[in-house]
Amino acid sequence: MSDATSQVWFYDIANDGYTTDKNRRRTKEFPLPEAVKAFRERHRNVQKNRTAKSFFVSIKEIEANNWNLTYNRYKDFKYERQQYDLDEITEKITRADREIKQQIDELHLPMHQSDMSEQHDIVILLGRLQAITGQIEENIQLLVDLKKARFLQYFGDPVLDEKKFKQMVPLRELVNIYGGKNFKTRPEARQSEDEWAVLTQTAVTRREFDSGQNKICIEEKHYNYRHQVKKGDILFSRKNTLSLVGTTVYVYEETRRLLIPDTILRFECKPGEISGIYLTTLLNDGNFRKKLRNYTAGTLQSMANIAVTNLNNFNIPCPAPEQQKQFEEIILAIRQVEQDMRQQISQLRRWEETIVDKILPEIRETDGAEAELTTLLHTIDPESDKNDYTPFDEKPILRVLIRKIDQANNEIFPNMDTYNRARRVVFALLKKGSLAQVYNEENKRMEIHIA
């Protein structure tokens, strides 16, 4: 027994050094040689601090954790005190809202066809509308910070101030957890609530439920209640990248015929046990999400997942019910302000569309191409080899596609799913010959052009 293992070496490796598509190409940041070197030198560079990239864990500790060999189970994450100035945030929101309303009141919207000399002013007006929209979006982000500040004001930090919470209750005693299913779907989103549809991961990854992120379900059978989304549910991303796994949203509105996939869990709060809005805010807290990572599994960061059995045993700090109720009322009030702001954005965009329709009809070709491109991208299945790329051959659509892809990131697209579809289309059109890569001598880079 002298050769028996006394400790196990753990090492954090983000990926295996190859792309995750079918081609499995080697990436520039190839981590395997560094991992091999670290393994050979593991006894020379022993790290006692488990916040490091590698460390040892005793076999006794692993046995006490039911032989769990997941890296994150033993990793020590750094928790930082979250600081928000509640008065400053509130003052910024109030001041910005006042300025925005004043700017909107000062807008003079043209109602008739203009001559060419007036079109310059119209372009400036469109710029002002877009600038005000940007200000409102910044104000909405301040509301997100306000929610976090209110949470910390009411309850303190759920990790660093854990002792302030009188009760720590296993999640299984607070909610019923239902897993999703790998439904058969079509790539496009549904057009009517009369259609059955399955949510995509992007419905939850922004921490605000987006019911429009879905795919049409093509299975013709009775759907289990466990899989159906309803008002008051909490949706939890159980399988995603390490940075997104555990992302949680609350379903505020009634929904119809929406199903959860196998990558999303549905929490149904037990009556009188916990506020769904409090629990959602808690699970999205920065420090608390780090703590939740100790319960994730997966050999790579790109494939992190959390099992229901681990979640059932995860302890939740539970403040007094009346505190949770007061916090819930505050969040609902903030949400109403946010909805009012989003209505402002919708109004500004309607004005912008009216101006463009009446005054600058030549812009419609580009706008129409953008709308058509978005519709066409929904028909593309990134995992299929049988997509029809012919509709993308129209030049206005090609120009919009090239412009968007040329941004070199996914932020110009509504979500990562749409960005991946667009990339798939570009590769297919390059192969087909509709697009071509040309080296730009002045900018010293490859560019995509219409062939």
Short mmCIF file of C-alpha atoms in Angstrom, two decimals, residues 59-404:
data_model
loop_
_atom_site.label_atom_id
_atom_site.label_comp_id
_atom_site.label_asym_id
_atom_site.label_seq_id
_atom_site.Cartn_x
_atom_site.Cartn_y
_atom_site.Cartn_z
CA ILE A 59 -7.14 11.73 -1.56
CA LYS A 60 -8.98 12.03 1.76
CA GLU A 61 -10.64 15.27 0.68
CA ILE A 62 -11.62 13.74 -2.65
CA GLU A 63 -13.11 10.74 -0.87
CA ALA A 64 -15.08 13.10 1.39
CA ASN A 65 -16.51 14.67 -1.79
CA ASN A 66 -17.74 11.30 -3.05
CA TRP A 67 -14.73 10.89 -5.38
CA ASN A 68 -15.65 13.98 -7.36
CA LEU A 69 -12.71 14.74 -9.69
CA THR A 70 -14.05 17.98 -11.16
CA TYR A 71 -11.47 20.77 -11.15
CA ASN A 72 -13.96 23.46 -10.12
CA ARG A 73 -15.03 21.44 -7.07
CA TYR A 74 -11.69 22.20 -5.40
CA LYS A 75 -10.81 25.51 -7.02
CA ASP A 76 -10.81 28.56 -4.73
CA PHE A 77 -12.33 31.52 -6.50
CA LYS A 78 -11.41 35.06 -5.53
CA TYR A 79 -14.34 36.97 -4.08
CA GLU A 80 -14.22 40.75 -4.26
CA ARG A 81 -16.40 43.15 -2.33
CA GLN A 82 -18.95 44.57 -4.78
CA GLN A 83 -19.23 48.33 -4.46
CA TYR A 84 -22.17 50.37 -5.73
CA ASP A 85 -22.99 53.96 -4.76
CA LEU A 86 -26.77 53.82 -4.56
CA ASP A 87 -27.25 57.60 -4.34
CA GLU A 88 -24.90 58.23 -7.26
CA ILE A 89 -26.63 55.66 -9.48
CA THR A 90 -30.07 57.06 -8.64
CA GLU A 91 -28.91 60.62 -9.31
CA LYS A 92 -27.40 59.62 -12.69
CA ILE A 93 -30.61 57.87 -13.77
CA THR A 94 -32.78 60.83 -12.73
CA ARG A 95 -30.54 63.40 -14.43
CA ALA A 96 -30.20 61.36 -17.63
CA ASP A 97 -33.95 60.71 -17.78
CA ARG A 98 -34.65 64.45 -17.42
CA GLU A 99 -32.18 65.31 -20.19
CA ILE A 100 -33.58 62.62 -22.49
CA LYS A 101 -37.16 63.85 -22.08
CA GLN A 102 -36.01 67.42 -22.78
CA GLN A 103 -34.22 66.33 -25.96
CA ILE A 104 -37.29 64.42 -27.13
CA ASP A 105 -39.51 67.48 -26.50
CA GLU A 106 -37.13 69.63 -28.58
CA LEU A 107 -37.24 67.33 -31.61
CA HIS A 108 -38.96 68.78 -34.68
CA LEU A 109 -40.09 65.94 -36.89
CA PRO A 110 -40.62 66.69 -40.61
CA MET A 111 -43.94 65.55 -41.95
CA HIS A 112 -43.60 66.28 -45.68
CA GLN A 113 -41.29 65.38 -48.56
CA SER A 114 -38.14 67.54 -48.46
CA ASP A 115 -35.94 68.86 -51.21
CA MET A 116 -32.24 68.00 -51.38
CA SER A 117 -31.16 71.02 -49.32
CA GLU A 118 -33.29 69.82 -46.40
CA GLN A 119 -32.05 66.26 -46.48
CA HIS A 120 -28.83 67.26 -44.70
CA ASP A 121 -30.92 68.42 -41.73
CA ILE A 122 -32.87 65.16 -41.84
CA VAL A 123 -29.65 63.14 -41.65
CA ILE A 124 -28.65 65.19 -38.60
CA LEU A 125 -32.07 64.54 -37.08
CA LEU A 126 -31.69 60.80 -37.63
CA GLY A 127 -28.32 61.02 -35.88
CA ARG A 128 -29.96 62.77 -32.93
CA LEU A 129 -32.63 60.08 -32.70
CA GLN A 130 -29.96 57.38 -32.64
CA ALA A 131 -27.93 59.31 -30.03
CA ILE A 132 -30.95 59.65 -27.74
CA THR A 133 -31.65 55.94 -28.18
CA GLY A 134 -28.07 55.23 -27.10
CA GLN A 135 -28.52 57.41 -24.00
CA ILE A 136 -31.65 55.52 -23.01
CA GLU A 137 -29.85 52.19 -23.46
CA GLU A 138 -27.08 53.48 -21.14
CA ASN A 139 -29.76 54.43 -18.62
CA ILE A 140 -31.20 50.91 -18.81
CA GLN A 141 -27.74 49.57 -17.94
CA LEU A 142 -27.71 51.89 -14.90
CA LEU A 143 -30.99 50.26 -13.84
CA VAL A 144 -29.18 46.90 -13.86
CA ASP A 145 -26.60 48.39 -11.48
CA LEU A 146 -29.43 49.82 -9.39
CA LYS A 147 -30.92 46.34 -8.94
CA LYS A 148 -27.52 45.01 -7.79
CA ALA A 149 -27.06 47.95 -5.40
CA ARG A 150 -30.52 47.42 -3.91
CA PHE A 151 -29.81 43.72 -3.43
CA LEU A 152 -26.58 44.43 -1.53
CA GLN A 153 -28.31 47.15 0.48
CA TYR A 154 -31.05 44.78 1.61
CA PHE A 155 -29.14 41.56 2.14
CA GLY A 156 -25.38 42.19 1.97
CA ASP A 157 -22.96 40.10 -0.09
CA PRO A 158 -24.33 36.51 -0.22
CA VAL A 159 -20.80 35.06 -0.02
CA LEU A 160 -18.67 37.52 1.98
CA ASP A 161 -21.54 38.30 4.38
CA GLU A 162 -22.93 34.77 4.52
CA LYS A 163 -23.08 34.79 8.33
CA LYS A 164 -25.70 37.55 8.21
CA PHE A 165 -28.19 35.13 6.69
CA LYS A 166 -30.04 33.27 9.41
CA GLN A 167 -31.07 30.37 7.20
CA MET A 168 -29.20 28.30 4.61
CA VAL A 169 -31.66 25.99 2.87
CA PRO A 170 -30.96 23.31 0.20
CA LEU A 171 -32.39 24.38 -3.15
CA ARG A 172 -34.52 21.21 -3.37
CA GLU A 173 -36.59 22.43 -0.41
CA LEU A 174 -37.34 25.75 -2.13
CA VAL A 175 -38.09 24.83 -5.75
CA ASN A 176 -39.09 21.97 -7.99
CA ILE A 177 -36.46 21.49 -10.70
CA TYR A 178 -37.49 20.21 -14.13
CA GLY A 179 -35.05 19.26 -16.86
CA GLY A 180 -35.62 19.94 -20.55
CA LYS A 181 -35.49 17.66 -23.56
CA ASN A 182 -33.62 17.45 -26.85
CA PHE A 183 -36.59 18.26 -29.09
CA LYS A 184 -36.53 18.06 -32.88
CA THR A 185 -36.68 21.59 -34.30
CA ARG A 186 -36.46 23.69 -37.43
CA PRO A 187 -33.84 26.49 -37.39
CA GLU A 188 -36.27 29.40 -37.76
CA ALA A 189 -38.16 31.10 -34.92
CA ARG A 190 -41.92 30.74 -34.68
CA GLN A 191 -44.16 33.46 -36.13
CA SER A 192 -47.15 32.88 -33.85
CA GLU A 193 -47.78 31.79 -30.27
CA ASP A 194 -50.08 29.13 -31.71
CA GLU A 195 -46.94 27.26 -32.80
CA TRP A 196 -44.94 25.10 -30.41
CA ALA A 197 -41.32 26.23 -30.09
CA VAL A 198 -38.17 25.36 -28.13
CA LEU A 199 -36.09 28.06 -26.46
CA THR A 200 -32.47 28.52 -27.49
CA GLN A 201 -29.68 29.28 -25.02
CA THR A 202 -29.74 32.93 -26.07
CA ALA A 203 -33.18 33.23 -24.45
CA VAL A 204 -31.45 33.29 -21.04
CA THR A 205 -27.78 34.27 -21.52
CA ARG A 206 -28.44 38.01 -21.26
CA ARG A 207 -30.08 37.58 -17.83
CA GLU A 208 -33.34 38.96 -19.22
CA PHE A 209 -35.83 36.45 -20.60
CA ASP A 210 -36.18 36.75 -24.39
CA SER A 211 -39.05 34.57 -25.55
CA GLY A 212 -38.29 35.45 -29.19
CA GLN A 213 -35.11 33.35 -29.09
CA ASN A 214 -36.62 30.02 -30.11
CA LYS A 215 -36.84 27.37 -32.82
CA ILE A 216 -40.02 25.80 -34.17
CA CYS A 217 -40.66 22.37 -32.65
CA ILE A 218 -41.59 19.71 -35.22
CA GLU A 219 -42.43 16.84 -32.89
CA GLU A 220 -46.10 15.94 -33.15
CA LYS A 221 -46.96 14.70 -29.70
CA HIS A 222 -48.40 15.83 -26.38
CA TYR A 223 -45.84 17.93 -24.54
CA ASN A 224 -45.11 17.23 -20.89
CA TYR A 225 -46.04 19.95 -18.40
CA ARG A 226 -42.53 19.70 -16.97
CA HIS A 227 -41.06 21.11 -20.20
CA GLN A 228 -43.44 24.06 -20.62
CA VAL A 229 -42.45 27.60 -19.60
CA LYS A 230 -44.96 29.60 -17.56
CA LYS A 231 -45.18 32.91 -15.76
CA GLY A 232 -43.24 32.92 -12.46
CA ASP A 233 -40.72 30.30 -13.61
CA ILE A 234 -36.97 30.65 -13.18
CA LEU A 235 -34.95 29.43 -16.17
CA PHE A 236 -31.41 28.28 -15.45
CA SER A 237 -28.66 27.65 -18.03
CA ARG A 238 -27.31 24.30 -16.88
CA LYS A 239 -24.88 23.74 -19.78
CA ASN A 240 -22.82 26.49 -21.38
CA THR A 241 -19.38 28.07 -21.31
CA LEU A 242 -17.94 28.46 -17.81
CA SER A 243 -18.69 32.20 -17.86
CA LEU A 244 -22.35 31.64 -18.80
CA VAL A 245 -23.29 28.38 -17.10
CA GLY A 246 -25.72 29.15 -14.29
CA THR A 247 -27.10 32.28 -15.95
CA THR A 248 -30.66 32.73 -14.68
CA VAL A 249 -33.77 34.63 -15.80
CA TYR A 250 -37.21 35.20 -14.30
CA VAL A 251 -40.31 34.83 -16.47
CA TYR A 252 -42.42 37.93 -15.71
CA GLU A 253 -45.07 37.54 -18.41
CA GLU A 254 -47.47 34.81 -19.52
CA THR A 255 -46.10 32.58 -22.28
CA ARG A 256 -47.71 30.03 -24.58
CA ARG A 257 -46.33 26.85 -26.08
CA LEU A 258 -42.68 27.43 -25.22
CA LEU A 259 -40.54 24.45 -24.24
CA ILE A 260 -37.14 24.17 -22.58
CA PRO A 261 -34.29 22.29 -24.26
CA ASP A 262 -32.00 19.87 -22.44
CA THR A 263 -29.51 22.70 -21.78
CA ILE A 264 -31.97 24.72 -19.67
CA LEU A 265 -33.59 23.86 -16.35
CA ARG A 266 -36.95 25.17 -15.14
CA PHE A 267 -37.33 26.09 -11.47
CA GLU A 268 -40.83 26.21 -10.04
CA CYS A 269 -40.84 27.98 -6.67
CA LYS A 270 -42.69 26.16 -3.93
CA PRO A 271 -45.49 28.37 -2.55
CA GLY A 272 -44.42 30.38 0.48
CA GLU A 273 -40.83 29.09 0.47
CA ILE A 274 -38.92 31.73 -1.53
CA SER A 275 -39.43 34.72 -3.81
CA GLY A 276 -38.63 33.86 -7.41
CA ILE A 277 -37.34 37.38 -8.07
CA TYR A 278 -35.06 37.23 -5.02
CA LEU A 279 -33.70 33.81 -6.04
CA THR A 280 -33.08 34.94 -9.63
CA THR A 281 -31.17 38.02 -8.46
CA LEU A 282 -29.17 35.90 -6.01
CA LEU A 283 -28.17 33.33 -8.63
CA ASN A 284 -26.99 36.12 -10.96
CA ASP A 285 -24.90 37.79 -8.25
CA GLY A 286 -21.24 37.90 -9.31
CA ASN A 287 -19.75 36.32 -6.17
CA PHE A 288 -22.55 33.81 -5.73
CA ARG A 289 -22.08 32.60 -9.32
CA LYS A 290 -18.40 32.00 -8.58
CA LYS A 291 -19.44 29.88 -5.62
CA LEU A 292 -21.82 27.97 -7.87
CA ARG A 293 -18.88 27.09 -10.15
CA ASN A 294 -17.66 24.66 -7.48
CA TYR A 295 -20.64 22.52 -8.48
CA THR A 296 -19.96 22.54 -12.22
CA ALA A 297 -18.57 19.59 -14.13
CA GLY A 298 -17.08 19.25 -17.62
CA THR A 299 -13.54 18.59 -18.77
CA LEU A 300 -13.25 21.89 -20.65
CA GLN A 301 -14.43 25.42 -19.86
CA SER A 302 -16.38 25.42 -23.13
CA MET A 303 -18.48 22.46 -21.95
CA ALA A 304 -19.26 23.31 -18.34
CA ASN A 305 -22.48 21.89 -16.91
CA ILE A 306 -24.29 21.53 -13.60
CA ALA A 307 -26.15 18.35 -12.68
CA VAL A 308 -29.56 18.53 -11.02
CA THR A 309 -28.31 16.36 -8.15
CA ASN A 310 -25.64 18.96 -7.36
CA LEU A 311 -28.13 21.82 -7.56
CA ASN A 312 -30.56 20.05 -5.24
CA ASN A 313 -27.94 20.07 -2.49
CA PHE A 314 -26.75 23.63 -3.13
CA ASN A 315 -27.44 25.78 -0.06
CA ILE A 316 -29.38 29.01 -0.61
CA PRO A 317 -29.22 31.92 1.87
CA CYS A 318 -32.79 32.75 2.79
CA PRO A 319 -33.62 36.15 4.34
CA ALA A 320 -36.90 36.74 6.15
CA PRO A 321 -39.96 36.42 3.87
CA GLU A 322 -41.01 40.04 4.50
CA GLN A 323 -37.54 41.22 3.38
CA GLN A 324 -37.82 39.19 0.20
CA LYS A 325 -41.28 40.65 -0.43
CA GLN A 326 -40.05 44.22 -0.01
CA PHE A 327 -37.13 43.56 -2.35
CA GLU A 328 -39.47 42.00 -4.92
CA GLU A 329 -41.65 45.14 -4.90
CA ILE A 330 -38.56 47.31 -5.48
CA ILE A 331 -37.42 45.18 -8.43
CA LEU A 332 -40.91 45.28 -9.97
CA ALA A 333 -40.91 49.09 -9.66
CA ILE A 334 -37.47 49.29 -11.33
CA ARG A 335 -38.68 46.94 -14.04
CA GLN A 336 -41.62 49.25 -14.75
CA VAL A 337 -39.19 52.15 -15.22
CA GLU A 338 -37.15 49.95 -17.56
CA GLN A 339 -40.23 49.06 -19.59
CA ASP A 340 -41.08 52.77 -19.90
CA MET A 341 -37.57 53.38 -21.22
CA ARG A 342 -37.89 50.57 -23.74
CA GLN A 343 -41.18 52.10 -24.91
CA GLN A 344 -39.29 55.37 -25.44
CA ILE A 345 -36.79 53.50 -27.61
CA SER A 346 -39.62 51.90 -29.59
CA GLN A 347 -41.20 55.32 -30.15
CA LEU A 348 -37.89 56.82 -31.33
CA ARG A 349 -37.38 53.95 -33.73
CA ARG A 350 -40.89 54.37 -35.10
CA TRP A 351 -40.15 58.07 -35.69
CA GLU A 352 -36.89 57.15 -37.36
CA GLU A 353 -38.69 54.69 -39.62
CA THR A 354 -41.35 57.27 -40.49
CA ILE A 355 -38.71 59.82 -41.45
CA VAL A 356 -36.85 57.34 -43.59
CA ASP A 357 -40.05 56.14 -45.28
CA LYS A 358 -41.24 59.66 -46.07
CA ILE A 359 -38.07 61.64 -46.64
CA LEU A 360 -35.25 59.32 -47.59
CA PRO A 361 -36.76 56.43 -49.55
CA GLU A 362 -33.39 55.58 -51.07
CA ILE A 363 -32.20 54.37 -47.67
CA ARG A 364 -34.88 51.68 -47.75
CA GLU A 365 -32.82 49.45 -50.03
CA THR A 366 -30.21 48.99 -47.31
CA ASP A 367 -32.79 48.75 -44.51
CA GLY A 368 -34.83 46.24 -46.51
CA ALA A 369 -31.73 44.19 -47.21
CA GLU A 370 -30.90 44.14 -43.48
CA ALA A 371 -34.39 42.94 -42.60
CA GLU A 372 -34.31 40.32 -45.36
CA LEU A 373 -30.83 39.17 -44.28
CA THR A 374 -32.09 38.68 -40.71
CA THR A 375 -35.02 36.61 -42.00
CA LEU A 376 -32.80 34.51 -44.26
CA LEU A 377 -30.28 33.83 -41.48
CA HIS A 378 -33.08 32.26 -39.41
CA THR A 379 -33.45 29.61 -42.15
CA ILE A 380 -29.82 28.51 -41.81
CA ASP A 381 -28.97 25.55 -39.60
CA PRO A 382 -25.28 25.91 -38.55
CA GLU A 383 -25.03 22.14 -38.08
CA SER A 384 -26.53 21.12 -41.45
CA ASP A 385 -24.86 20.57 -44.82
CA LYS A 386 -28.15 20.95 -46.74
CA ASN A 387 -28.77 24.70 -46.42
CA ASP A 388 -29.92 26.68 -49.50
CA TYR A 389 -27.66 29.73 -49.94
CA THR A 390 -29.16 30.93 -53.25
CA PRO A 391 -31.36 33.68 -51.68
CA PHE A 392 -28.20 35.36 -50.33
CA ASP A 393 -26.86 36.04 -53.85
CA GLU A 394 -28.72 39.36 -54.23
CA LYS A 395 -26.22 42.24 -54.14
CA PRO A 396 -27.99 44.42 -51.50
CA ILE A 397 -28.03 41.42 -49.15
CA LEU A 398 -24.39 40.59 -49.94
CA ARG A 399 -23.33 44.18 -49.20
CA VAL A 400 -25.08 44.19 -45.80
CA LEU A 401 -23.64 40.75 -44.95
CA ILE A 402 -20.09 41.85 -45.81
CA ARG A 403 -20.44 45.06 -43.80
CA LYS A 404 -21.67 43.23 -40.72
#
